[in-house]
Structures are given as structure tokens and as C-alpha cells.
Coordinates of C-alpha atoms in Angstrom, one line a residue:
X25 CA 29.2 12.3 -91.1
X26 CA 32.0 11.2 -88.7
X27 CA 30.9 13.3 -85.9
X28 CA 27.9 13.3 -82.9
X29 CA 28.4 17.3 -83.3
X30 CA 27.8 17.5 -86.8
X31 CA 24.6 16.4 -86.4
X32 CA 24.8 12.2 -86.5
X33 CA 22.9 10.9 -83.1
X34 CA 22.8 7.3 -82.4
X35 CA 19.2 5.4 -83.3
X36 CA 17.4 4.4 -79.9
X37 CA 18.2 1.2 -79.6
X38 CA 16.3 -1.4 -77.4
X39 CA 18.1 -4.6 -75.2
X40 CA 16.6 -7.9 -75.9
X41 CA 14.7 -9.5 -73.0
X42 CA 17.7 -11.9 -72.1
X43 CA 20.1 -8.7 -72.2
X44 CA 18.0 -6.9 -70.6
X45 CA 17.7 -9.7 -67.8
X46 CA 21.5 -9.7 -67.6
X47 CA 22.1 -6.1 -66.7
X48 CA 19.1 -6.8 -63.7
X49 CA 20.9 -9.8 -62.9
X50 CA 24.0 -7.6 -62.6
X51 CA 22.2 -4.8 -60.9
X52 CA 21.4 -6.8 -57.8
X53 CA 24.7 -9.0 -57.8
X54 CA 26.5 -5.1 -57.2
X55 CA 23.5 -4.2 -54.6
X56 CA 25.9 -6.4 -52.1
X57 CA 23.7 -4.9 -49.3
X58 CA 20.2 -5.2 -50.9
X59 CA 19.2 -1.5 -50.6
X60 CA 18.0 -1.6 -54.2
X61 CA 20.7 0.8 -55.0
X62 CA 24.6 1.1 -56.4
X63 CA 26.6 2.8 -54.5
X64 CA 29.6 4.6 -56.6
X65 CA 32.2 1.6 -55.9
X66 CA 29.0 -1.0 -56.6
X67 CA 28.2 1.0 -60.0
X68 CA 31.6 0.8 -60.7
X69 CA 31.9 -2.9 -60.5
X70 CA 28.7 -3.1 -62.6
X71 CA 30.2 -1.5 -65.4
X72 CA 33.5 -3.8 -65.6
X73 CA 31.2 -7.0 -65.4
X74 CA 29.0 -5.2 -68.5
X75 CA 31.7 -3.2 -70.5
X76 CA 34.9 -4.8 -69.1
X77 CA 36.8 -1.4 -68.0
X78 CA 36.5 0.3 -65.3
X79 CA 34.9 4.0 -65.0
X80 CA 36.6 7.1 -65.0
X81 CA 36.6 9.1 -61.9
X82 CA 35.3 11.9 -64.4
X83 CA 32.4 9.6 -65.4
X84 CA 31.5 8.1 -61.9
X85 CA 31.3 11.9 -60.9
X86 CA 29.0 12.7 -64.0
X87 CA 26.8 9.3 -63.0
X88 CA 26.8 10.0 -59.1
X89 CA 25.7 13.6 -59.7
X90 CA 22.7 13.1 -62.1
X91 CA 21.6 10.6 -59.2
X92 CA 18.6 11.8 -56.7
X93 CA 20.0 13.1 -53.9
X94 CA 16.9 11.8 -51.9
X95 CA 18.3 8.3 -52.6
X96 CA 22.1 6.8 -51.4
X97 CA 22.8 5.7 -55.2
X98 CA 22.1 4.5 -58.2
X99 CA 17.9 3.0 -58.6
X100 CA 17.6 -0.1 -61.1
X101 CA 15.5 2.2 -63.4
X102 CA 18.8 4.4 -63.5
X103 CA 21.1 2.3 -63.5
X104 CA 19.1 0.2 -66.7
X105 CA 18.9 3.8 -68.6
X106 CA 22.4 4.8 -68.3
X107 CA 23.6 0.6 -69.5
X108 CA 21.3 1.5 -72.5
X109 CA 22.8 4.8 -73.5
X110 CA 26.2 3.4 -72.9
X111 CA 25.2 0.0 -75.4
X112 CA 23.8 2.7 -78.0
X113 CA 27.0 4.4 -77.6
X114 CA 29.0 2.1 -78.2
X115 CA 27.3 0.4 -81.1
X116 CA 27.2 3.8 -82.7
X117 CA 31.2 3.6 -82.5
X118 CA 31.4 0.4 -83.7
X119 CA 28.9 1.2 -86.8
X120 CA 30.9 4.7 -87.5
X121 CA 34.5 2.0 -87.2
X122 CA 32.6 -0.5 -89.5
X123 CA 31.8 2.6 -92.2
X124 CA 35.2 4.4 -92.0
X125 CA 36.6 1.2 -92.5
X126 CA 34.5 0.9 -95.9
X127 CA 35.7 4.0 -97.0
X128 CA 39.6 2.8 -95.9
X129 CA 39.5 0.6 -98.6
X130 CA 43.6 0.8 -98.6
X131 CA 43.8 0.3 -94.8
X132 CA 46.1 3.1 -94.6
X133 CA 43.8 4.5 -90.9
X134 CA 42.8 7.8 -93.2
X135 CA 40.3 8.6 -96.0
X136 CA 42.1 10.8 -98.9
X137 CA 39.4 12.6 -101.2
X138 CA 40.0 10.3 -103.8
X139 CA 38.6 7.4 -101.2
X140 CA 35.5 9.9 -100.3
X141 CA 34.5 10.0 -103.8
X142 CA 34.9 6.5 -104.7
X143 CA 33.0 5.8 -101.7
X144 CA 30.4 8.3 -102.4
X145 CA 30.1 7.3 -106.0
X146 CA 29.0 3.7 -104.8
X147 CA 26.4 4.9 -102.2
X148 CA 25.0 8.0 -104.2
X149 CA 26.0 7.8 -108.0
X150 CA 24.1 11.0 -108.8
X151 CA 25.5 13.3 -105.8
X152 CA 27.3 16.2 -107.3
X153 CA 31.7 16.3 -106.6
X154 CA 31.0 19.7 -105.8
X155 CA 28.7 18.7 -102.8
X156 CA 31.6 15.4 -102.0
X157 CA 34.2 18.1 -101.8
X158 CA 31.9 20.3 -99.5
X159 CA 31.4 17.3 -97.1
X160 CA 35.2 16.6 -97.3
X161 CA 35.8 20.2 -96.7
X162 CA 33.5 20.4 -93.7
X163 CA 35.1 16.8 -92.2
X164 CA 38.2 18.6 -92.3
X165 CA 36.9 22.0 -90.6
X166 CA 35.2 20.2 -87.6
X167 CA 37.9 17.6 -87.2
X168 CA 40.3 20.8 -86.9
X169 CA 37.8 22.5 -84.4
X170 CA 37.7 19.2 -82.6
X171 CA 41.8 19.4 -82.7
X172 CA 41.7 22.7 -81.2
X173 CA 38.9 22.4 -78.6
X174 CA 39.5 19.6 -76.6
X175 CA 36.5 19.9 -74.1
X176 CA 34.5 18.1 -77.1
X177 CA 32.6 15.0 -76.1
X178 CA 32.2 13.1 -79.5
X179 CA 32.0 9.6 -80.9
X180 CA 34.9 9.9 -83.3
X181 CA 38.2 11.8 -83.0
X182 CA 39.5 12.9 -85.9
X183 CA 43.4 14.1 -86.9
X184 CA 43.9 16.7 -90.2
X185 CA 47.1 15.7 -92.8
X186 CA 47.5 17.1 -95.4
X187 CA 44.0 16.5 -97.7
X188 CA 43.6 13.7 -95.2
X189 CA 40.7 12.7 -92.9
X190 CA 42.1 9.9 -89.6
X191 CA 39.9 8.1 -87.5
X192 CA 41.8 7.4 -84.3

């Protein structure tokens, strides 16, 4: 499936020990004042030296407000947790670009049904078409409910043509 709300979750995924140094080593380069915390602006900063963009004010607010008000900002043990999730994340996008791209195999940016079942025949030779044109079907129905409600926070964005599925 090309969709966290259809069910698809990304594995739990663990940093090697030299990663997992890094993001520390990160951690208390941002701590400029050595409080053992990140302030909004600090965590900020943090993220462009890890990801290379900077946050949204939409996701600052979302990190600063599951922070413990007891504290002035973001712990290390925080701060490493929410690096984590964000590396899942986005190695779950880039393993759901790597598999729609399988499936692409004419590059055209969309998957006709005639690509799902060729695709489908290679991984599953004995999966009924009728259950291929169910999954199609059901792509198609959340991608349009995705369309329509835009308040959805998934991995993949999809756009319907005509008998089409588009990853964006």
C-alpha cells in the first residue's frame, strides 16, 4: 500500500552507534548555553544540521508542545526520540519512492493498472486479478479521500487521472 492510513507503518528502526553519536554530538553543539536542553530556535538549528531544512512553524509548535512544561526545552532523551522517528520517516519515504518507482517501470510519475498487474504478477504470481483490481480500486478511493481531505498527515500524496495512480 502507498499510504501510512491504509495501514503501512514504518519498521522501528535503530541508529548505529556512530549515528547515534552524531545526533548527541549535535545535541550539545545547539545547547549553546549548556542547560542540557534546546530551546525552539536551538532545536531548530539541530534539525538543519541533521535533515538540511529548516522546521516548519507548524512542526516546531507540534515539537515544543509535546515537551515537559517542567523543563525550558527540549531533553537529549527527546530530542534523540523525535531524530529517530524523523530518520524512520524518512526512510519509509524513500523505500515507498524506491517501490513506486519499480512499479513506474515507464517513468511516466503514475502507475496504470496494466503496471499494477505486471508488478503484482512478479512479486505474487498466484494472487487473483480480481484481488489486483480491488487493491487498485482501493489506491484510487483513498488517494481521492486524501484529495478531498487535506488535514491528512501521510507518507505519500497521491493525485487520481483517469485509471491512474501519481505519486507526487
Amino acid at each position: 500500500m502507498f499510504f501510512s492510513q491504509a495501514g503501512a507503518r514504518p519498521r522501528m528502526w535503530e541508529a548505529s552507534p556512530s549515528e547515534y553519536k552524531k545526533w548527541v554530538e549535535v545535541f550539545k553543539a545547539c545547547d549553546e548555553e549548556n542547560k542540557g536542553c534546546l530551546s525552539r530556535e536551538n532545536f531548530k538549528v539541530a534539525v538543519v544540521m541533521l535533515f538540511g531544512y529548516k522546521p516548519s512553524k507548524i512542526e516546531a509548535d507540534a515539537v515544543m508542545s509535546s515537551v515537559d512544561p517542567n523543563t525550558s526545552g527540549i531533553l537529549l532523551k527527546e530530542f534523540l526520540d523525535i531524530v529517530r522517528k524523523k530518520k524512520e520517516a524518512q526512510l519509509y519515504r524513500n523505500e515507498i519512492r524506491h517501490i513506486f518507482t519499480a512499479f513506474d517501470r515507464h517513468y511516466r510519475g503514475y502507475l496504470t493498472l496494466e503496471d499494477f498487474k505486471k508488478a503484482f504478477k512478479q512479486v505474487a504470481p498466484k494472487l487473483s486479478e480480481r484481488i489486483i483490481l480491488e487493491v487498485f480500486s482501493d489506491e484510487e478511493t483513498i488517494a481521492k479521500s486524501k484529495l478531498e481531505d487535506k488535514s491528512i498527515n501521510s507518507y505519500i500524496s497521491c493525485e487520481i487521472n483517469v485509471g491512474t495512480i501519481s505519486y507526487l
